[in-house]
Each structure stands twice: as C-alpha cells, then as structure tokens.
mmCIF file of C-alpha atoms and ligand atoms in Angstrom:
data_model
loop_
_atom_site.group_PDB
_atom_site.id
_atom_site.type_symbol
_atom_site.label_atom_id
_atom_site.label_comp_id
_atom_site.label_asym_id
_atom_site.label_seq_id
_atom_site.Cartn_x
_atom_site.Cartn_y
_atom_site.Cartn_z
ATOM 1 C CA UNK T 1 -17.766 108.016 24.282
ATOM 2 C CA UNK T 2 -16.339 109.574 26.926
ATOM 3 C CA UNK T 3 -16.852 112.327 29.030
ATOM 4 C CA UNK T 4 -15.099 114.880 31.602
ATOM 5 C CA UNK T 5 -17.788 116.765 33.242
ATOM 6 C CA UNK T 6 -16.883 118.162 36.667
ATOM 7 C CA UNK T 7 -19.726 115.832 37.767
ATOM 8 C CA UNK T 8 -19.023 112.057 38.866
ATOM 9 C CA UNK T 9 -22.379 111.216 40.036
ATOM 10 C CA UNK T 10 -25.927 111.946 41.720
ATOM 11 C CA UNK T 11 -25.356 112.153 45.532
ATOM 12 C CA UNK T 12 -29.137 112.810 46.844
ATOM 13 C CA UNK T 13 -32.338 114.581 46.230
ATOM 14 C CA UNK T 14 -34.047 116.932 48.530
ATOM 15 C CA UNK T 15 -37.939 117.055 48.765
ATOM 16 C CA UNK T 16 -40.577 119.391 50.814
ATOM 17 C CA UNK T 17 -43.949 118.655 51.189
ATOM 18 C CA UNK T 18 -47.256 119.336 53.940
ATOM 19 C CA UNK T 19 -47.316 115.696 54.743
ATOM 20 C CA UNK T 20 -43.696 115.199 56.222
ATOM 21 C CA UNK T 21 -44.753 112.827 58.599
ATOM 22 C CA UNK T 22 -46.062 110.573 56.189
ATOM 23 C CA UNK T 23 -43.488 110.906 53.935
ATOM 24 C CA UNK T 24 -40.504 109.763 56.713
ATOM 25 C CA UNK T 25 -42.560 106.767 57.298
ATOM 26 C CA UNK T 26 -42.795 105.754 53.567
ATOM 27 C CA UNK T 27 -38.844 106.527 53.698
ATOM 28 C CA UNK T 28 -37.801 104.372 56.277
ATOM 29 C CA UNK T 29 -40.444 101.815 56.731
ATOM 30 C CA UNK T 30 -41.816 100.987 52.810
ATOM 31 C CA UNK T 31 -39.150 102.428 50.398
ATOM 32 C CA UNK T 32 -36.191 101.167 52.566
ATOM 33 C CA UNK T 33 -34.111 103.819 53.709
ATOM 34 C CA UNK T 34 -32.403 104.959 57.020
ATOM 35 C CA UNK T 35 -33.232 108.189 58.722
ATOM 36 C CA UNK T 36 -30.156 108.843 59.976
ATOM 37 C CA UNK T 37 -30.035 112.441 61.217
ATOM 38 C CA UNK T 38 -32.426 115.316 61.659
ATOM 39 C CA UNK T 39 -30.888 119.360 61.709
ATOM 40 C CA UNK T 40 -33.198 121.814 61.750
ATOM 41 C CA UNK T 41 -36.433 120.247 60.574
ATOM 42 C CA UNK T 42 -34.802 119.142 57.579
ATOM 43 C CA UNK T 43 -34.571 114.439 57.720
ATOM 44 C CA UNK T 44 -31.912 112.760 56.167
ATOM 45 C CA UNK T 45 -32.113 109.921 55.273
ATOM 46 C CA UNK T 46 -29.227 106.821 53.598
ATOM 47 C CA UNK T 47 -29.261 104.444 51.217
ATOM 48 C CA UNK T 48 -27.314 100.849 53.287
ATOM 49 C CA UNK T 49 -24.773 100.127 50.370
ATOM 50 C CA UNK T 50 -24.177 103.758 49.951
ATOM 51 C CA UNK T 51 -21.043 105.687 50.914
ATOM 52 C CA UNK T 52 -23.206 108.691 50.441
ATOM 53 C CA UNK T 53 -24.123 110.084 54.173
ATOM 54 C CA UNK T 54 -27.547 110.796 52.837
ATOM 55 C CA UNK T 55 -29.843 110.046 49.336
ATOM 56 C CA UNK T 56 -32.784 111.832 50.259
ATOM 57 C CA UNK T 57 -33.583 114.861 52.414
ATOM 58 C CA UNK T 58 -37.162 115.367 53.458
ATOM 59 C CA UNK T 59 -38.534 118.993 55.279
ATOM 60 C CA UNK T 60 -41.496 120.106 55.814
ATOM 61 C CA UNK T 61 -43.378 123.533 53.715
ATOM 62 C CA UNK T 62 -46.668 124.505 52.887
ATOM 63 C CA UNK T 63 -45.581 124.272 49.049
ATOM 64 C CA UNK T 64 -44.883 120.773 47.772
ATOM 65 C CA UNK T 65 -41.702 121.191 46.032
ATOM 66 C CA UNK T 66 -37.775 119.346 44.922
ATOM 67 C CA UNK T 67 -35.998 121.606 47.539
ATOM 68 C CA UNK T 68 -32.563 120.181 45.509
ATOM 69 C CA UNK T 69 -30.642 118.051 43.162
ATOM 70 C CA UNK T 70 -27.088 117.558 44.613
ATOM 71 C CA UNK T 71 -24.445 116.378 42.619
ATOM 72 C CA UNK T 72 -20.549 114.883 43.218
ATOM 73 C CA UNK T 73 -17.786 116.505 42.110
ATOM 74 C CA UNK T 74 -14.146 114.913 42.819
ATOM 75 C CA UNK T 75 -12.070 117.963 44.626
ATOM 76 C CA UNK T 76 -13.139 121.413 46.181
ATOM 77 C CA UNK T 77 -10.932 122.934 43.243
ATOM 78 C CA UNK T 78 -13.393 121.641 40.900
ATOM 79 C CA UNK T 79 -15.985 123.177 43.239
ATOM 80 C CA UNK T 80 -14.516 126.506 43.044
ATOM 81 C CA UNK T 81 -13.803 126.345 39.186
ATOM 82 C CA UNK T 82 -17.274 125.342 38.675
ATOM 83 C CA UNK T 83 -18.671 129.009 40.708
ATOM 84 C CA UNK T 84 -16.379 130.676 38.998
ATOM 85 C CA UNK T 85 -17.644 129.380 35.646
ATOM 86 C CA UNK T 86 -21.225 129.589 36.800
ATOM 87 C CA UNK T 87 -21.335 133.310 37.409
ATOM 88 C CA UNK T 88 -19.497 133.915 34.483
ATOM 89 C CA UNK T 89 -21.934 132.126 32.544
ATOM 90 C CA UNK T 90 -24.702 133.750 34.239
ATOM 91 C CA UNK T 91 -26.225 131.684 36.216
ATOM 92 C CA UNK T 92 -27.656 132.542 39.449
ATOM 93 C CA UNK T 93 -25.389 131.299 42.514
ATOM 94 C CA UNK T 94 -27.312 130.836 45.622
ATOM 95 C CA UNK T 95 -24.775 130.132 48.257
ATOM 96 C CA UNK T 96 -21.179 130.584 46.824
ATOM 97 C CA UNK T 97 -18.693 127.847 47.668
ATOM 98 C CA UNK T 98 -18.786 127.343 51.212
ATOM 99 C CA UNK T 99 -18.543 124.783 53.971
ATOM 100 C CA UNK T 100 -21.467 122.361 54.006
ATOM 101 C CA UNK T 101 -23.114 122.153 57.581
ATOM 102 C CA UNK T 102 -25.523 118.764 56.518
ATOM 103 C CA UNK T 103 -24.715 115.378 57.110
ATOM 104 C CA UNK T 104 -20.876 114.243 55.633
ATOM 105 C CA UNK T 105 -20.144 117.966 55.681
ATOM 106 C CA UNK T 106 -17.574 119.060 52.203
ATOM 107 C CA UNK T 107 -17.315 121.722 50.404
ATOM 108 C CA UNK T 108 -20.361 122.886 47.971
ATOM 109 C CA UNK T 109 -21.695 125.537 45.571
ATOM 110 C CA UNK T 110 -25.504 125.830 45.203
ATOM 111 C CA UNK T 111 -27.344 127.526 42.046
ATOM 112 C CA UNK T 112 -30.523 127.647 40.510
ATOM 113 C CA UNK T 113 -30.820 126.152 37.298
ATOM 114 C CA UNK T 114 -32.187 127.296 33.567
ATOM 115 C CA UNK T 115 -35.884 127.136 35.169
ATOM 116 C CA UNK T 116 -35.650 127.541 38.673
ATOM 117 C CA UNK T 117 -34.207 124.363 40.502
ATOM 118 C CA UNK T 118 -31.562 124.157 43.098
ATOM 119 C CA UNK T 119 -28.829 122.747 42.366
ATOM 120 C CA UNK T 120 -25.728 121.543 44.536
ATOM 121 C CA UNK T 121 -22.119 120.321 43.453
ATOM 122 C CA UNK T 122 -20.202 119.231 46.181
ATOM 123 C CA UNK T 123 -16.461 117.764 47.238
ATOM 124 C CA UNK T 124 -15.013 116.422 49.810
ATOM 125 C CA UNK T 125 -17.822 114.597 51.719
ATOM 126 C CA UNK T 126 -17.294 111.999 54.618
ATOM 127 C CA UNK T 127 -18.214 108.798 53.243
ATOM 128 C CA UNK T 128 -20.851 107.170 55.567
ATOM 129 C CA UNK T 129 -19.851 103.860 56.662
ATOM 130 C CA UNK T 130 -21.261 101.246 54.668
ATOM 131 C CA UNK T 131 -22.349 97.645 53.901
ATOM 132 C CA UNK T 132 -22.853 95.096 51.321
ATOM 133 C CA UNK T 133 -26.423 94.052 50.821
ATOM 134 C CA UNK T 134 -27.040 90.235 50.984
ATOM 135 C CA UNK T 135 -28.790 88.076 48.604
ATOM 136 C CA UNK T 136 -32.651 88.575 48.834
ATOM 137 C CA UNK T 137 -32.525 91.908 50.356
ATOM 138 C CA UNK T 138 -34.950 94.233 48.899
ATOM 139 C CA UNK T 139 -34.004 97.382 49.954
ATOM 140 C CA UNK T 140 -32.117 100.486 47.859
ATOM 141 C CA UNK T 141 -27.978 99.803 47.846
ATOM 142 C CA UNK T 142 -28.263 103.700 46.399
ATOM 143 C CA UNK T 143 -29.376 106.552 44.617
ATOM 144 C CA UNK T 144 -29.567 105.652 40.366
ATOM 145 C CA UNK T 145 -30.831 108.595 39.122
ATOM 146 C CA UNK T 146 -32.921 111.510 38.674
ATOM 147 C CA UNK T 147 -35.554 112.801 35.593
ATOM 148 C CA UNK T 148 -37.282 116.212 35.947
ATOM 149 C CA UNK T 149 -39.973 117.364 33.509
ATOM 150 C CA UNK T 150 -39.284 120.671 31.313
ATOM 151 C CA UNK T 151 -41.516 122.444 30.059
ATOM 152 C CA UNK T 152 -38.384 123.759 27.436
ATOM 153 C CA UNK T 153 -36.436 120.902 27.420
ATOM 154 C CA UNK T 154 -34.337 121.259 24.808
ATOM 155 C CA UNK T 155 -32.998 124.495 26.273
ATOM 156 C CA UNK T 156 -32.575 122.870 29.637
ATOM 157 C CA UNK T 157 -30.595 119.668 27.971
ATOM 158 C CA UNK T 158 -28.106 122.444 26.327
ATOM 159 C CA UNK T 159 -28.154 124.325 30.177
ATOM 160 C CA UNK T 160 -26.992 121.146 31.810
ATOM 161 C CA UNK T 161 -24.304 120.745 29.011
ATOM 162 C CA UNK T 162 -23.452 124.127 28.454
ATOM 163 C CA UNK T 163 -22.949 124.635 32.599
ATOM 164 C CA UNK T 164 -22.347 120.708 34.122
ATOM 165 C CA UNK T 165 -20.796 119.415 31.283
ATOM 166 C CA UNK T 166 -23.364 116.585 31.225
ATOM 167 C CA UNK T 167 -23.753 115.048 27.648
ATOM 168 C CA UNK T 168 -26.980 113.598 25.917
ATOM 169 C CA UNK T 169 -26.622 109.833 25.765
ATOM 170 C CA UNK T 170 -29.624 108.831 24.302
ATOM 171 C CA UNK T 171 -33.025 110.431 23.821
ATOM 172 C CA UNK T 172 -36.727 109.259 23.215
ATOM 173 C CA UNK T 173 -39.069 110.115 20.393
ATOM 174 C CA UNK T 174 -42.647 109.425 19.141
ATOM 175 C CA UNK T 175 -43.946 110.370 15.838
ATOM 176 C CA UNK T 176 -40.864 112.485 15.657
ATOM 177 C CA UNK T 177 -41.656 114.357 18.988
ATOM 178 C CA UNK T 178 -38.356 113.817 21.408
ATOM 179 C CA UNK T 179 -39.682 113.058 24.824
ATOM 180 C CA UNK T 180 -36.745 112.096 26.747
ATOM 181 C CA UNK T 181 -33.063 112.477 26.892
ATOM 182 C CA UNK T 182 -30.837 110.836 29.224
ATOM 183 C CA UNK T 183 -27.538 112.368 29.842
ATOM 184 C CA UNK T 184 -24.313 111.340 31.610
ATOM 185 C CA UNK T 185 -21.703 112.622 33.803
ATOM 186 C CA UNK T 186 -17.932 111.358 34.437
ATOM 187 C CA UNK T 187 -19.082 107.858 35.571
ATOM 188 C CA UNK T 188 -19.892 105.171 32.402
ATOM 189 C CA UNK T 189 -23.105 105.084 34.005
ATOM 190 C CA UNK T 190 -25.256 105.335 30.921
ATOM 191 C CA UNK T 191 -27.644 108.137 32.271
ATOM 192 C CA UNK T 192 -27.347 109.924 36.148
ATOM 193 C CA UNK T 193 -29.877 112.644 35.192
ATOM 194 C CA UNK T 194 -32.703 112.632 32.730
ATOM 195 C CA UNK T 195 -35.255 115.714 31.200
ATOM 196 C CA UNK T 196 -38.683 114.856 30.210
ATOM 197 C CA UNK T 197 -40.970 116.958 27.867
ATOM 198 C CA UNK T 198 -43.597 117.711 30.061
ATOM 199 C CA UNK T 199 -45.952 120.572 30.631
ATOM 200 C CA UNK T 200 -44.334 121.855 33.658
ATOM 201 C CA UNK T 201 -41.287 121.703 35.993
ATOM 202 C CA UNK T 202 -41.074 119.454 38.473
ATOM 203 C CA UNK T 203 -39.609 116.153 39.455
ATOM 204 C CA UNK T 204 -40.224 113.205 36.992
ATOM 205 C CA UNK T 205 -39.208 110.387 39.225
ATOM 206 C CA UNK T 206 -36.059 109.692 41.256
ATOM 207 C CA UNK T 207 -34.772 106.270 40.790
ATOM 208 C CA UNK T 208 -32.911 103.905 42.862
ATOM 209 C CA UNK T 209 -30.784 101.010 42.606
ATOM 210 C CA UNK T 210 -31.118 97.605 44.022
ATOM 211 C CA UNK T 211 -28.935 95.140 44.460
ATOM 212 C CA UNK T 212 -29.839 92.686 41.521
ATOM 213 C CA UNK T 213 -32.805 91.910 39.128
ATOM 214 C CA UNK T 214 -33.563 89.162 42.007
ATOM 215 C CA UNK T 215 -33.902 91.928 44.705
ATOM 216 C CA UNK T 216 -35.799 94.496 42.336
ATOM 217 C CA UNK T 217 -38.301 92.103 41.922
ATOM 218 C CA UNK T 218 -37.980 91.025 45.570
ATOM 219 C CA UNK T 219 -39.251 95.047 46.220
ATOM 220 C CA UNK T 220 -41.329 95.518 43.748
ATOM 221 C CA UNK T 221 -43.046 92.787 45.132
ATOM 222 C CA UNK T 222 -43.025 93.449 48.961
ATOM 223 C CA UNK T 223 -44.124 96.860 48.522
ATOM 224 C CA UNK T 224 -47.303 95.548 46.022
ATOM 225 C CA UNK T 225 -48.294 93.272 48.985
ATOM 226 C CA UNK T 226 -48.509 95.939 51.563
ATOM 227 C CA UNK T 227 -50.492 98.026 49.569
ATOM 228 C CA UNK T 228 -48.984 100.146 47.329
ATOM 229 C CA UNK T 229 -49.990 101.068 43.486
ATOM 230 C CA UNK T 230 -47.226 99.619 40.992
ATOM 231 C CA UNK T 231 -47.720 102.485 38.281
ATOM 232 C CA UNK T 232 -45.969 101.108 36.239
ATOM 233 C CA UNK T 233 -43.703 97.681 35.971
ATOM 234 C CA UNK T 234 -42.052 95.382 36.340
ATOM 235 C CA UNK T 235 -39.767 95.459 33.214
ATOM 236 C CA UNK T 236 -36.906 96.602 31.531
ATOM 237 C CA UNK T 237 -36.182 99.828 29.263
ATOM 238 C CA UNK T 238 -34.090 99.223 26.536
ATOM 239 C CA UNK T 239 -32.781 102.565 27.257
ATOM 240 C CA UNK T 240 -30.017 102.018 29.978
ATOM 241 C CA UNK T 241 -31.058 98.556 29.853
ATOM 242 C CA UNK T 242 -32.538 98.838 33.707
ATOM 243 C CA UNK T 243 -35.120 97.210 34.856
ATOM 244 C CA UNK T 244 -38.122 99.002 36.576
ATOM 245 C CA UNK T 245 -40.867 99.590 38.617
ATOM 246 C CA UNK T 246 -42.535 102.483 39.447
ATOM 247 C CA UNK T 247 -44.054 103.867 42.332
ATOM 248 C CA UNK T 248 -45.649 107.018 44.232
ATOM 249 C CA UNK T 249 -44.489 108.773 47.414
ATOM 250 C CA UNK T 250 -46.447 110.267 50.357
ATOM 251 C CA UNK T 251 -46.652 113.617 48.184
ATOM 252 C CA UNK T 252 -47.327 112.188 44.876
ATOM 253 C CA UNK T 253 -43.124 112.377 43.369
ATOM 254 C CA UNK T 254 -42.866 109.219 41.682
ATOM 255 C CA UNK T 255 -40.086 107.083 42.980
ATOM 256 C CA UNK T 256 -38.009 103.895 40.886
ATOM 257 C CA UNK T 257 -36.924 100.528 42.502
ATOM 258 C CA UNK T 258 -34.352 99.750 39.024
ATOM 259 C CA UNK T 259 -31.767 97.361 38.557
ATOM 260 C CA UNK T 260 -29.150 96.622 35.989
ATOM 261 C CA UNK T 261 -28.519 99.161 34.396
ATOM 262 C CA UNK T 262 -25.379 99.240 31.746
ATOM 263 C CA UNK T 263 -22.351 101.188 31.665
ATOM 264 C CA UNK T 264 -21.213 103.289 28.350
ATOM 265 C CA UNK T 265 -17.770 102.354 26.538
ATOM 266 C CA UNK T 266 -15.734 104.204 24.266
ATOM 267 C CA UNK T 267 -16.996 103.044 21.242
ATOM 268 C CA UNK T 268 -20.966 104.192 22.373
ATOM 269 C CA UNK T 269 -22.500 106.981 19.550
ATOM 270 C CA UNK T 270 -25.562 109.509 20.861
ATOM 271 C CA UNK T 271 -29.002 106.962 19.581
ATOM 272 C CA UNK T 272 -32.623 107.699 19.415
ATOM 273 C CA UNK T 273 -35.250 105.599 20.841
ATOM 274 C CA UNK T 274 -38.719 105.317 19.074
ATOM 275 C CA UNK T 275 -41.693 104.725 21.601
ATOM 276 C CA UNK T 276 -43.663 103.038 18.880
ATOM 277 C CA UNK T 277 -41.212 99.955 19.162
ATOM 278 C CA UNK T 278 -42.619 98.089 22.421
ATOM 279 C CA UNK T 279 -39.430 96.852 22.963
ATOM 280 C CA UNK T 280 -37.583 100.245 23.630
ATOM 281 C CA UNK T 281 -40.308 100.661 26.304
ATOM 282 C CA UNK T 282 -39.559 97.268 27.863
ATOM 283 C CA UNK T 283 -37.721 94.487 26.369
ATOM 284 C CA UNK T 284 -39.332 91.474 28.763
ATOM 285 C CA UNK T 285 -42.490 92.624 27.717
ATOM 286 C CA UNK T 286 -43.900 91.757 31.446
ATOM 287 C CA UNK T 287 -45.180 95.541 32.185
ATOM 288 C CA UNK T 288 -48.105 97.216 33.241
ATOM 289 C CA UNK T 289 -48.927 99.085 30.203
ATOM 290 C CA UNK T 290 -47.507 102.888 29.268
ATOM 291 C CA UNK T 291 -50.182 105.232 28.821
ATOM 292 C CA UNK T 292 -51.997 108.464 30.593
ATOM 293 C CA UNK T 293 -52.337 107.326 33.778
ATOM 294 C CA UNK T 294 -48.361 106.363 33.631
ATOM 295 C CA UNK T 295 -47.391 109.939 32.139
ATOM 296 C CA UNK T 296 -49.853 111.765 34.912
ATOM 297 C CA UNK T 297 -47.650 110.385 37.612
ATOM 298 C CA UNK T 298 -44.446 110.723 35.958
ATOM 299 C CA UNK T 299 -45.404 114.951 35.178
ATOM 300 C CA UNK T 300 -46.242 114.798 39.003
ATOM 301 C CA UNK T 301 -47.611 118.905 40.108
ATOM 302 C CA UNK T 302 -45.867 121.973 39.065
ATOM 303 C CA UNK T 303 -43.267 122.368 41.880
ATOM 304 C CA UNK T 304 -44.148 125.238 44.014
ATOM 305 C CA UNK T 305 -40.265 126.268 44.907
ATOM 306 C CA UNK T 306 -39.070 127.328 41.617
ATOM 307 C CA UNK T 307 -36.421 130.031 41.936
ATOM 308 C CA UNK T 308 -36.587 130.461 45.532
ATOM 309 C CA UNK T 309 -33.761 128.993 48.031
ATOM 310 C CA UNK T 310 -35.235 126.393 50.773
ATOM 311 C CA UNK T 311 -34.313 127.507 53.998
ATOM 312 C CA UNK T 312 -31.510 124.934 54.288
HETATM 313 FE FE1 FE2 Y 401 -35.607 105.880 35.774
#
C-alpha cells in the first residue's frame, strides 16, 4: 500500500486549558519535554530527538480545549495547492497560507475540520537542532501520533481522506460496531492520526515515541513511581504493533509513552481488528485491563473550542 497524501507526518499538538501552570510543569518536569520558547502566552515546548522546533503548544483559556492539530507537508507549493483545494472543497480556511510567526517559522494554511477542529499544514520549517537519545533515557525522542473521538466518525474518516488524503489502514470493531480506524499519511508509518467512536469531540490521546521498548518501560515506570495513574499499560496493540502506556495530563487529555511501532509495505491490504480477541488489544498480555474506566479517559470532555480560532 502506498500512499501520496500532501501530508508526511504529525508535527505537534496544541492544547488550552485553566490550569496552564500545572500543565508546563507536567510538560517539562514528568512527561519529558523542553519548554523552549514562550510568544504571547502561548509555551512551546520540544521533543530532544526531534527536528520538530516544537511537539506541543500549551496556552492558557477559560475553556479546556485542542487549540490544533498541525501537520507536515514537504514544500509551500503543496501548502498552497492544499488552500486552494480546501476552499474549493468547502471547507472553512481560517488563516489562508501565510507566513508562520511560531517557533521554526514556514509557511502554513490553517482550517477547521468536518466538526470543528483546527487544523494546520505547514512547509518549510527550521528544523530545531537535535540529538540522539542514549540508552536508558526515558524521555519522548518525538511526537507518534494523534486519536480524536467523533461523535460521526465515519464521516470524519471520509473528511480526512476526501481533504488530507489520509487513508484508513486498519480499523477496530466489537460485535460488529467499528470503534477505531487508524489512518496514514506519506510516511510507512502505519497510523499518524487515529478517529475514535466516541460520544463527543475531543482529543482521544496524543501519543509519543520513545526511544526503544527498554526506554518505554524505563517511563512508564519513572512516571508510576512519582505518582502518577498508569490508565492503562504496559503492553502492546497488535494494531501498529506499538507498545503502550497510558497516562493523564494536568487537564485530563490522555497522553501515550509508545514504542515500536511498524512501518507499512507495499504489499499491506486495509484489515479489521476484533476487540473480542485479547490479543488485538495487547499481544504480551501484561496490561492493566481495557474497560470503562480506560474508555472514560480516552473520550476525555467535550472540547470547548470547536469551530472557533484560538487567538494564536
Ligand atoms: Fe496511541
């Protein structure tokens, strides 16, 4: 399978919340991050093995809400190719393609999506210098992915297809109900984005990628012994083959230490999970169960932003 959608991969995810102060602390000092810059009121913040000159923006609003997904494109001609198919396709631009004043600068287009997110697409971004991790570190090399609960998720799947070019890789079903389906973008990486069935919008989890199943554990670990709730982990999904743990934020958005995940090749065909199978859920069979109190995290609270531009 392959695929040429204008996006090549997840670049960072923007949240807003009451409790930013918290929230940059769990950032930098428990999750693993740098802050490296603030503008505005809005904190950005960088993954160390990332080229990416931030993974996660942090402001703070009244309303808790995902303030945006931003994606990577490869040139600013895809940028402006991508408006221009946008607003033929109906879809509400934002900010049309313009210069990007945050961290790493580029070029970008921002848009809301089928129910009300921001989105961003950007090109031509400074790459932030960089580093190898060493053995035994157990902080994020960089951003993995992203789910977001639907409410329609079919129709959003066919929005992110129809508009991104992002293709269904895999999807999730229990007693014939589909839950999940991952999609990918130009990258082999078997899923960037995901969208959950869920009874409202709002983000899922956002997932990030450690070095190796050595220094997932490593994490999973440190951040168990100073105190915070494993919701669910350690194991491994069959789906993407990544391993995972799962844990909460400052403002209740679920975050993912993973690891390992698997690259598509040519030869992969579209496949359907069934949630009855224990192994599909987690093929070491060394997790905290799946159940309510998993699924209550993962729908999170109905984001508070929908269809309305953050102030940066
Ligand atoms: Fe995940």
């Amino acid at each position: 399978m392959n695929n040429n959608s204008v996006i090549t991969h997840l670049r960072h995810v923007g949240f807003a919340m009451p409790q930013l102060e918290e929230q940059r602390a769990f950032y930098s000092q428990e999750w693993g991050l740098i802050e490296i810059a603030e503008q505005d009121g809005v904190y950005y913040f960088a993954a160390a093995g990332s080229p990416e000159p931030y993974v996660i923006r942090l402001r703070k609003d009244e309303r808790k809400r995902a303030d945006v997904i931003g994606f990577g494109a490869a040139t600013r001609g895809d940028i402006d190719a991508l408006a221009e198919n946008l607003k033929q396709g109906g879809v509400r631009i934002i900010q049309a393609p313009h210069e990007l004043a945050s961290p790493g600068g580029g070029y970008g287009v921002r848009f809301f999506d089928l129910e009300g997110r921001v989105i961003e697409v950007s090109a031509d971004v400074a790459a932030r210098k960089h580093r190898q991790l060493h053995p035994g570190e157990s902080i994020p090399v960089k951003l993995s992915h992203c789910v977001v609960n639907s409410p329609n998720p079919q129709e959003t799947v066919d929005w992110y297809e129809k508009h991104l070019g992002l293709q269904v890789v895999e999807a999730l079903q229990i007693h014939g109900r589909k839950l999940m389906w991952f999609m990918r973008c130009s990258h082999p990486q078997h899923h960037v984005f995901a969208v959950g069935n869920a009874p409202h919008v709002a983000m899922h989890h956002v997932s990030f990628d450690m070095r190796g199943i050595d220094e997932f554990l490593r994490g999973v670990g440190r951040l168990q012994r100073s105190g915070h709730e494993l919701i669910w982990g350690p194991g491994r999904h069959q789906t993407g083959d990544n391993a995972y743990g799962y844990f909460s934020d400052k403002a209740g958005n679920t975050v993912e230490y993973t690891a390992g995940m698997s690259d598509l090749d040519d030869t992969w065909e579209v496949t359907e999970g069934d949630l009855t199978d224990p192994l599909v859920l987690d093929t070491w069979g060394t997790s905290s169960p799946w159940g309510e109190h998993v699924m209550k995290h993962h729908f999170n609270t109905p984001d508070e932003g929908l269809f309305i531009a953050p102030p940066l």
